[in-house]
């Protein structure tokens, strides 16, 4: 796809064109780039956590209303503690 980051680990394609009401959009296909995900971790033991992280991030990017249900990240918790 044009304009897709070649380092992306996951790409979600929805059923409706971009700009359509979110309520009408559903995941049509998900492209999982295994090698990119493998490159993002130091060892195989961290791979399962990375898969979970990249899937969750892409789902929240595609469907922002899901962000409130996302797993808090250590960086996110520190930001909230400062405020």
JSON list of C-alpha atoms in Angstrom, two decimals:
[
{"chain": "A", "resi": 1, "resn": "UNK", "atom": "CA", "xyz": [0.00, 0.00, 0.00]},
{"chain": "A", "resi": 2, "resn": "UNK", "atom": "CA", "xyz": [1.18, 3.51, -0.73]},
{"chain": "A", "resi": 3, "resn": "UNK", "atom": "CA", "xyz": [2.48, 5.44, 2.25]},
{"chain": "A", "resi": 4, "resn": "UNK", "atom": "CA", "xyz": [2.83, 2.43, 4.55]},
{"chain": "A", "resi": 5, "resn": "UNK", "atom": "CA", "xyz": [5.86, 2.44, 6.83]},
{"chain": "A", "resi": 6, "resn": "UNK", "atom": "CA", "xyz": [8.07, -0.45, 5.65]},
{"chain": "A", "resi": 7, "resn": "UNK", "atom": "CA", "xyz": [8.94, -1.14, 9.31]},
{"chain": "A", "resi": 8, "resn": "UNK", "atom": "CA", "xyz": [5.28, -1.69, 10.26]},
{"chain": "A", "resi": 9, "resn": "UNK", "atom": "CA", "xyz": [4.55, -4.89, 12.13]},
{"chain": "A", "resi": 10, "resn": "UNK", "atom": "CA", "xyz": [0.79, -4.95, 11.50]},
{"chain": "A", "resi": 11, "resn": "UNK", "atom": "CA", "xyz": [-1.53, -3.32, 9.00]},
{"chain": "A", "resi": 12, "resn": "UNK", "atom": "CA", "xyz": [-5.30, -3.46, 9.33]},
{"chain": "A", "resi": 13, "resn": "UNK", "atom": "CA", "xyz": [-7.60, -3.08, 6.34]},
{"chain": "A", "resi": 14, "resn": "UNK", "atom": "CA", "xyz": [-11.17, -2.11, 7.15]},
{"chain": "A", "resi": 15, "resn": "UNK", "atom": "CA", "xyz": [-14.36, -2.89, 5.23]},
{"chain": "A", "resi": 16, "resn": "UNK", "atom": "CA", "xyz": [-15.21, 0.76, 4.63]},
{"chain": "A", "resi": 17, "resn": "UNK", "atom": "CA", "xyz": [-13.00, 3.39, 2.97]},
{"chain": "A", "resi": 18, "resn": "UNK", "atom": "CA", "xyz": [-11.09, 5.80, 5.22]},
{"chain": "A", "resi": 19, "resn": "UNK", "atom": "CA", "xyz": [-13.29, 8.65, 6.36]},
{"chain": "A", "resi": 20, "resn": "UNK", "atom": "CA", "xyz": [-16.38, 6.46, 6.70]},
{"chain": "A", "resi": 21, "resn": "UNK", "atom": "CA", "xyz": [-18.18, 6.56, 10.03]},
{"chain": "A", "resi": 22, "resn": "UNK", "atom": "CA", "xyz": [-16.28, 4.40, 12.52]},
{"chain": "A", "resi": 23, "resn": "UNK", "atom": "CA", "xyz": [-19.45, 2.54, 13.46]},
{"chain": "A", "resi": 24, "resn": "UNK", "atom": "CA", "xyz": [-19.57, 1.14, 9.93]},
{"chain": "A", "resi": 25, "resn": "UNK", "atom": "CA", "xyz": [-15.95, -0.02, 9.84]},
{"chain": "A", "resi": 26, "resn": "UNK", "atom": "CA", "xyz": [-14.91, -3.58, 10.61]},
{"chain": "A", "resi": 27, "resn": "UNK", "atom": "CA", "xyz": [-11.60, -5.37, 10.22]},
{"chain": "A", "resi": 28, "resn": "UNK", "atom": "CA", "xyz": [-11.53, -6.95, 6.80]},
{"chain": "A", "resi": 29, "resn": "UNK", "atom": "CA", "xyz": [-7.95, -8.19, 6.69]},
{"chain": "A", "resi": 30, "resn": "UNK", "atom": "CA", "xyz": [-4.93, -7.95, 8.92]},
{"chain": "A", "resi": 31, "resn": "UNK", "atom": "CA", "xyz": [-1.43, -8.12, 7.50]},
{"chain": "A", "resi": 32, "resn": "UNK", "atom": "CA", "xyz": [1.10, -9.30, 10.04]},
{"chain": "A", "resi": 33, "resn": "UNK", "atom": "CA", "xyz": [4.72, -8.70, 9.09]},
{"chain": "A", "resi": 34, "resn": "UNK", "atom": "CA", "xyz": [6.54, -11.42, 10.99]},
{"chain": "A", "resi": 35, "resn": "UNK", "atom": "CA", "xyz": [10.10, -10.37, 10.19]},
{"chain": "A", "resi": 36, "resn": "UNK", "atom": "CA", "xyz": [9.49, -6.77, 11.26]},
{"chain": "A", "resi": 37, "resn": "UNK", "atom": "CA", "xyz": [8.07, -7.99, 14.57]},
{"chain": "A", "resi": 38, "resn": "UNK", "atom": "CA", "xyz": [10.99, -10.36, 15.09]},
{"chain": "A", "resi": 39, "resn": "UNK", "atom": "CA", "xyz": [13.42, -7.50, 14.49]},
{"chain": "A", "resi": 40, "resn": "UNK", "atom": "CA", "xyz": [11.70, -5.41, 17.18]},
{"chain": "A", "resi": 41, "resn": "UNK", "atom": "CA", "xyz": [12.72, -7.76, 20.01]},
{"chain": "A", "resi": 42, "resn": "UNK", "atom": "CA", "xyz": [16.08, -8.76, 21.44]},
{"chain": "A", "resi": 43, "resn": "UNK", "atom": "CA", "xyz": [15.24, -12.44, 21.86]},
{"chain": "A", "resi": 44, "resn": "UNK", "atom": "CA", "xyz": [12.51, -14.98, 21.15]},
{"chain": "A", "resi": 45, "resn": "UNK", "atom": "CA", "xyz": [11.29, -14.90, 24.76]},
{"chain": "A", "resi": 46, "resn": "UNK", "atom": "CA", "xyz": [9.93, -11.38, 24.20]},
{"chain": "A", "resi": 47, "resn": "UNK", "atom": "CA", "xyz": [8.18, -12.19, 20.93]},
{"chain": "A", "resi": 48, "resn": "UNK", "atom": "CA", "xyz": [4.76, -13.12, 22.34]},
{"chain": "A", "resi": 49, "resn": "UNK", "atom": "CA", "xyz": [4.57, -9.85, 24.28]},
{"chain": "A", "resi": 50, "resn": "UNK", "atom": "CA", "xyz": [5.61, -7.90, 21.18]},
{"chain": "A", "resi": 51, "resn": "UNK", "atom": "CA", "xyz": [2.91, -9.57, 19.07]},
{"chain": "A", "resi": 52, "resn": "UNK", "atom": "CA", "xyz": [0.30, -8.59, 21.67]},
{"chain": "A", "resi": 53, "resn": "UNK", "atom": "CA", "xyz": [1.66, -5.02, 21.81]},
{"chain": "A", "resi": 54, "resn": "UNK", "atom": "CA", "xyz": [1.72, -4.40, 18.05]},
{"chain": "A", "resi": 55, "resn": "UNK", "atom": "CA", "xyz": [-1.75, -5.90, 17.54]},
{"chain": "A", "resi": 56, "resn": "UNK", "atom": "CA", "xyz": [-3.19, -3.79, 20.34]},
{"chain": "A", "resi": 57, "resn": "UNK", "atom": "CA", "xyz": [-1.50, -0.61, 19.08]},
{"chain": "A", "resi": 58, "resn": "UNK", "atom": "CA", "xyz": [-2.76, -1.10, 15.52]},
{"chain": "A", "resi": 59, "resn": "UNK", "atom": "CA", "xyz": [-6.30, -1.88, 16.68]},
{"chain": "A", "resi": 60, "resn": "UNK", "atom": "CA", "xyz": [-6.30, 1.29, 18.83]},
{"chain": "A", "resi": 61, "resn": "UNK", "atom": "CA", "xyz": [-4.90, 3.34, 15.94]},
{"chain": "A", "resi": 62, "resn": "UNK", "atom": "CA", "xyz": [-7.60, 2.03, 13.61]},
{"chain": "A", "resi": 63, "resn": "UNK", "atom": "CA", "xyz": [-10.41, 2.18, 16.17]},
{"chain": "A", "resi": 64, "resn": "UNK", "atom": "CA", "xyz": [-9.53, 4.96, 18.68]},
{"chain": "A", "resi": 65, "resn": "UNK", "atom": "CA", "xyz": [-12.54, 4.13, 20.83]},
{"chain": "A", "resi": 66, "resn": "UNK", "atom": "CA", "xyz": [-10.70, 0.95, 21.89]},
{"chain": "A", "resi": 67, "resn": "UNK", "atom": "CA", "xyz": [-7.83, 2.91, 23.45]},
{"chain": "A", "resi": 68, "resn": "UNK", "atom": "CA", "xyz": [-9.55, 3.15, 26.83]},
{"chain": "A", "resi": 69, "resn": "UNK", "atom": "CA", "xyz": [-9.38, -0.66, 27.07]},
{"chain": "A", "resi": 70, "resn": "UNK", "atom": "CA", "xyz": [-5.71, -0.90, 26.08]},
{"chain": "A", "resi": 71, "resn": "UNK", "atom": "CA", "xyz": [-3.10, -2.24, 28.44]},
{"chain": "A", "resi": 72, "resn": "UNK", "atom": "CA", "xyz": [-1.40, 0.65, 30.25]},
{"chain": "A", "resi": 73, "resn": "UNK", "atom": "CA", "xyz": [2.25, 1.00, 29.31]},
{"chain": "A", "resi": 74, "resn": "UNK", "atom": "CA", "xyz": [4.92, 1.80, 31.93]},
{"chain": "A", "resi": 75, "resn": "UNK", "atom": "CA", "xyz": [5.57, 5.11, 30.12]},
{"chain": "A", "resi": 76, "resn": "UNK", "atom": "CA", "xyz": [1.85, 5.96, 30.22]},
{"chain": "A", "resi": 77, "resn": "UNK", "atom": "CA", "xyz": [1.65, 5.28, 33.98]},
{"chain": "A", "resi": 78, "resn": "UNK", "atom": "CA", "xyz": [4.62, 7.59, 34.67]},
{"chain": "A", "resi": 79, "resn": "UNK", "atom": "CA", "xyz": [2.98, 10.40, 32.71]},
{"chain": "A", "resi": 80, "resn": "UNK", "atom": "CA", "xyz": [-0.24, 10.03, 34.71]},
{"chain": "A", "resi": 81, "resn": "UNK", "atom": "CA", "xyz": [1.67, 10.01, 38.01]},
{"chain": "A", "resi": 82, "resn": "UNK", "atom": "CA", "xyz": [3.29, 13.36, 37.16]},
{"chain": "A", "resi": 83, "resn": "UNK", "atom": "CA", "xyz": [-0.05, 15.12, 36.64]}
]
